[in-house]
GROMACS .gro file of N, CA, C and O in nm:
model
  224
    1UNK      N    1  -1.111   0.986  -2.429
    1UNK     CA    2  -0.990   0.909  -2.420
    1UNK      C    3  -1.035   0.752  -2.300
    1UNK      O    4  -1.085   0.810  -2.211
    2UNK      N    5  -0.982   0.622  -2.373
    2UNK     CA    6  -1.051   0.550  -2.296
    2UNK      C    7  -0.956   0.518  -2.220
    2UNK      O    8  -0.808   0.587  -2.210
    3UNK      N    9  -0.988   0.445  -2.114
    3UNK     CA   10  -0.908   0.440  -1.976
    3UNK      C   11  -0.791   0.337  -2.058
    3UNK      O   12  -0.833   0.262  -2.095
    4UNK      N   13  -0.676   0.344  -1.983
    4UNK     CA   14  -0.541   0.284  -1.997
    4UNK      C   15  -0.558   0.132  -1.963
    4UNK      O   16  -0.610   0.102  -1.821
    5UNK      N   17  -0.541   0.008  -2.038
    5UNK     CA   18  -0.579  -0.102  -1.952
    5UNK      C   19  -0.452  -0.193  -1.988
    5UNK      O   20  -0.363  -0.140  -2.066
    6UNK      N   21  -0.440  -0.278  -1.918
    6UNK     CA   22  -0.323  -0.386  -1.921
    6UNK      C   23  -0.349  -0.550  -1.903
    6UNK      O   24  -0.467  -0.569  -1.836
    7UNK      N   25  -0.281  -0.640  -1.959
    7UNK     CA   26  -0.327  -0.748  -1.965
    7UNK      C   27  -0.291  -0.802  -1.842
    7UNK      O   28  -0.314  -0.925  -1.770
    8UNK      N   29  -0.176  -0.764  -1.761
    8UNK     CA   30  -0.138  -0.797  -1.631
    8UNK      C   31  -0.205  -0.760  -1.524
    8UNK      O   32  -0.229  -0.611  -1.505
    9UNK      N   33  -0.302  -0.840  -1.449
    9UNK     CA   34  -0.383  -0.817  -1.384
    9UNK      C   35  -0.299  -0.856  -1.208
    9UNK      O   36  -0.362  -0.799  -1.107
   10UNK      N   37  -0.240  -0.930  -1.207
   10UNK     CA   38  -0.182  -0.949  -1.094
   10UNK      C   39  -0.034  -0.953  -1.082
   10UNK      O   40   0.066  -0.994  -1.177
   11UNK      N   41   0.037  -0.927  -0.947
   11UNK     CA   42   0.152  -0.929  -0.939
   11UNK      C   43   0.196  -1.089  -0.928
   11UNK      O   44   0.197  -1.118  -0.792
   12UNK      N   45   0.264  -1.151  -0.975
   12UNK     CA   46   0.326  -1.262  -0.966
   12UNK      C   47   0.461  -1.277  -0.904
   12UNK      O   48   0.493  -1.370  -0.861
   13UNK      N   49   0.536  -1.193  -0.909
   13UNK     CA   50   0.675  -1.178  -0.878
   13UNK      C   51   0.689  -1.088  -0.746
   13UNK      O   52   0.716  -0.992  -0.817
   14UNK      N   53   0.731  -1.113  -0.628
   14UNK     CA   54   0.733  -0.990  -0.529
   14UNK      C   55   0.861  -0.939  -0.581
   14UNK      O   56   0.871  -0.791  -0.494
   15UNK      N   57   0.948  -0.983  -0.647
   15UNK     CA   58   1.079  -0.911  -0.706
   15UNK      C   59   1.064  -0.784  -0.767
   15UNK      O   60   1.138  -0.712  -0.752
   16UNK      N   61   0.938  -0.781  -0.846
   16UNK     CA   62   0.906  -0.684  -0.918
   16UNK      C   63   0.885  -0.540  -0.830
   16UNK      O   64   0.879  -0.492  -0.888
   17UNK      N   65   0.845  -0.569  -0.691
   17UNK     CA   66   0.779  -0.453  -0.612
   17UNK      C   67   0.924  -0.381  -0.583
   17UNK      O   68   1.021  -0.464  -0.463
   18UNK      N   69   0.912  -0.272  -0.542
   18UNK     CA   70   1.043  -0.193  -0.469
   18UNK      C   71   0.979  -0.113  -0.342
   18UNK      O   72   0.845  -0.066  -0.360
   19UNK      N   73   1.052  -0.122  -0.225
   19UNK     CA   74   0.993  -0.074  -0.093
   19UNK      C   75   0.982   0.143  -0.136
   19UNK      O   76   1.057   0.153  -0.195
   20UNK      N   77   0.873   0.128  -0.093
   20UNK     CA   78   0.885   0.305  -0.066
   20UNK      C   79   0.944   0.374   0.019
   20UNK      O   80   1.015   0.328   0.115
   21UNK      N   81   1.008   0.499  -0.007
   21UNK     CA   82   1.089   0.578   0.067
   21UNK      C   83   1.006   0.598   0.214
   21UNK      O   84   0.906   0.577   0.217
   22UNK      N   85   1.119   0.609   0.328
   22UNK     CA   86   1.030   0.625   0.430
   22UNK      C   87   0.965   0.728   0.475
   22UNK      O   88   0.824   0.742   0.505
   23UNK      N   89   0.971   0.851   0.407
   23UNK     CA   90   0.908   0.950   0.406
   23UNK      C   91   0.764   0.959   0.331
   23UNK      O   92   0.650   0.988   0.367
   24UNK      N   93   0.773   0.868   0.228
   24UNK     CA   94   0.630   0.840   0.154
   24UNK      C   95   0.525   0.757   0.212
   24UNK      O   96   0.434   0.798   0.258
   25UNK      N   97   0.616   0.631   0.280
   25UNK     CA   98   0.547   0.564   0.359
   25UNK      C   99   0.439   0.630   0.477
   25UNK      O  100   0.341   0.633   0.500
   26UNK      N  101   0.539   0.712   0.540
   26UNK     CA  102   0.489   0.776   0.715
   26UNK      C  103   0.385   0.875   0.625
   26UNK      O  104   0.261   0.906   0.688
   27UNK      N  105   0.356   0.947   0.525
   27UNK     CA  106   0.283   1.010   0.475
   27UNK      C  107   0.148   0.909   0.411
   27UNK      O  108   0.041   0.980   0.464
   28UNK      N  109   0.175   0.836   0.380
   28UNK     CA  110   0.054   0.703   0.338
   28UNK      C  111  -0.006   0.679   0.448
   28UNK      O  112  -0.103   0.659   0.521
   29UNK      N  113   0.111   0.638   0.579
   29UNK     CA  114   0.014   0.593   0.717
   29UNK      C  115  -0.073   0.696   0.772
   29UNK      O  116  -0.174   0.667   0.840
   30UNK      N  117  -0.007   0.812   0.736
   30UNK     CA  118  -0.100   0.941   0.820
   30UNK      C  119  -0.230   0.927   0.768
   30UNK      O  120  -0.312   0.944   0.844
   31UNK      N  121  -0.248   0.935   0.608
   31UNK     CA  122  -0.368   0.929   0.556
   31UNK      C  123  -0.459   0.840   0.555
   31UNK      O  124  -0.577   0.835   0.598
   32UNK      N  125  -0.412   0.720   0.553
   32UNK     CA  126  -0.484   0.585   0.587
   32UNK      C  127  -0.531   0.601   0.738
   32UNK      O  128  -0.660   0.557   0.764
   33UNK      N  129  -0.480   0.643   0.857
   33UNK     CA  130  -0.517   0.645   0.961
   33UNK      C  131  -0.635   0.756   0.972
   33UNK      O  132  -0.712   0.720   1.070
   34UNK      N  133  -0.616   0.869   0.889
   34UNK     CA  134  -0.710   0.943   0.905
   34UNK      C  135  -0.860   0.896   0.875
   34UNK      O  136  -0.936   0.955   0.922
   35UNK      N  137  -0.836   0.828   0.775
   35UNK     CA  138  -0.942   0.821   0.717
   35UNK      C  139  -1.019   0.643   0.744
   35UNK      O  140  -1.113   0.642   0.746
   36UNK      N  141  -0.922   0.567   0.840
   36UNK     CA  142  -0.990   0.408   0.872
   36UNK      C  143  -1.082   0.457   0.954
   36UNK      O  144  -1.079   0.554   1.082
   37UNK      N  145  -1.156   0.364   0.957
   37UNK     CA  146  -1.293   0.347   1.056
   37UNK      C  147  -1.234   0.351   1.195
   37UNK      O  148  -1.302   0.405   1.343
   38UNK      N  149  -1.138   0.247   1.237
   38UNK     CA  150  -1.107   0.181   1.368
   38UNK      C  151  -0.962   0.128   1.339
   38UNK      O  152  -0.871   0.144   1.217
   39UNK      N  153  -0.895   0.104   1.449
   39UNK     CA  154  -0.780   0.076   1.454
   39UNK      C  155  -0.733  -0.086   1.371
   39UNK      O  156  -0.624  -0.085   1.297
   40UNK      N  157  -0.851  -0.182   1.373
   40UNK     CA  158  -0.850  -0.296   1.304
   40UNK      C  159  -0.830  -0.251   1.153
   40UNK      O  160  -0.757  -0.316   1.054
   41UNK      N  161  -0.904  -0.189   1.096
   41UNK     CA  162  -0.908  -0.145   0.985
   41UNK      C  163  -0.769  -0.037   0.935
   41UNK      O  164  -0.731  -0.094   0.817
   42UNK      N  165  -0.720   0.017   1.012
   42UNK     CA  166  -0.604   0.085   0.990
   42UNK      C  167  -0.495  -0.017   0.962
   42UNK      O  168  -0.410   0.021   0.831
   43UNK      N  169  -0.501  -0.112   1.063
   43UNK     CA  170  -0.359  -0.232   1.052
   43UNK      C  171  -0.394  -0.278   0.903
   43UNK      O  172  -0.280  -0.336   0.860
   44UNK      N  173  -0.511  -0.330   0.871
   44UNK     CA  174  -0.565  -0.386   0.775
   44UNK      C  175  -0.522  -0.329   0.606
   44UNK      O  176  -0.446  -0.401   0.558
   45UNK      N  177  -0.536  -0.197   0.628
   45UNK     CA  178  -0.480  -0.139   0.543
   45UNK      C  179  -0.361  -0.099   0.508
   45UNK      O  180  -0.303  -0.099   0.387
   46UNK      N  181  -0.284  -0.073   0.621
   46UNK     CA  182  -0.134  -0.093   0.612
   46UNK      C  183  -0.097  -0.219   0.556
   46UNK      O  184   0.031  -0.220   0.513
   47UNK      N  185  -0.133  -0.282   0.619
   47UNK     CA  186  -0.074  -0.441   0.560
   47UNK      C  187  -0.092  -0.438   0.395
   47UNK      O  188  -0.020  -0.502   0.325
   48UNK      N  189  -0.244  -0.437   0.358
   48UNK     CA  190  -0.237  -0.448   0.248
   48UNK      C  191  -0.154  -0.322   0.125
   48UNK      O  192  -0.124  -0.365   0.025
   49UNK      N  193  -0.119  -0.236   0.205
   49UNK     CA  194  -0.057  -0.135   0.096
   49UNK      C  195   0.111  -0.160   0.120
   49UNK      O  196   0.161  -0.077   0.072
   50UNK      N  197   0.126  -0.244   0.183
   50UNK     CA  198   0.283  -0.272   0.242
   50UNK      C  199   0.333  -0.190   0.326
   50UNK      O  200   0.466  -0.156   0.290
   51UNK      N  201   0.266  -0.085   0.362
   51UNK     CA  202   0.300   0.010   0.472
   51UNK      C  203   0.306  -0.009   0.631
   51UNK      O  204   0.308   0.103   0.686
   52UNK      N  205   0.273  -0.120   0.663
   52UNK     CA  206   0.308  -0.177   0.827
   52UNK      C  207   0.411  -0.107   0.852
   52UNK      O  208   0.514  -0.153   0.805
   53UNK      N  209   0.384  -0.053   0.998
   53UNK     CA  210   0.558  -0.023   1.081
   53UNK      C  211   0.636  -0.116   1.059
   53UNK      O  212   0.748  -0.130   1.064
   54UNK      N  213   0.600  -0.263   1.110
   54UNK     CA  214   0.665  -0.324   1.106
   54UNK      C  215   0.736  -0.408   0.951
   54UNK      O  216   0.851  -0.482   0.966
   55UNK      N  217   0.701  -0.337   0.864
   55UNK     CA  218   0.772  -0.383   0.723
   55UNK      C  219   0.847  -0.286   0.692
   55UNK      O  220   0.909  -0.334   0.598
   56UNK      N  221   0.874  -0.184   0.742
   56UNK     CA  222   0.949  -0.105   0.703
   56UNK      C  223   1.096  -0.104   0.732
   56UNK      O  224   1.145  -0.181   0.774
   0.00000   0.00000   0.00000
């Protein structure tokens, strides 16, 4: 079965994004922190994923 594709490759409007639940964000933070090479990478990944503690 071929991979599902979409013409929409960029998120142009941040209003389309919904914040994740606190429990989900906390779980994601734990996983990211466990696999990050160092604190800087961890902070960068948190920011990229929109789960930085100050964004909650």
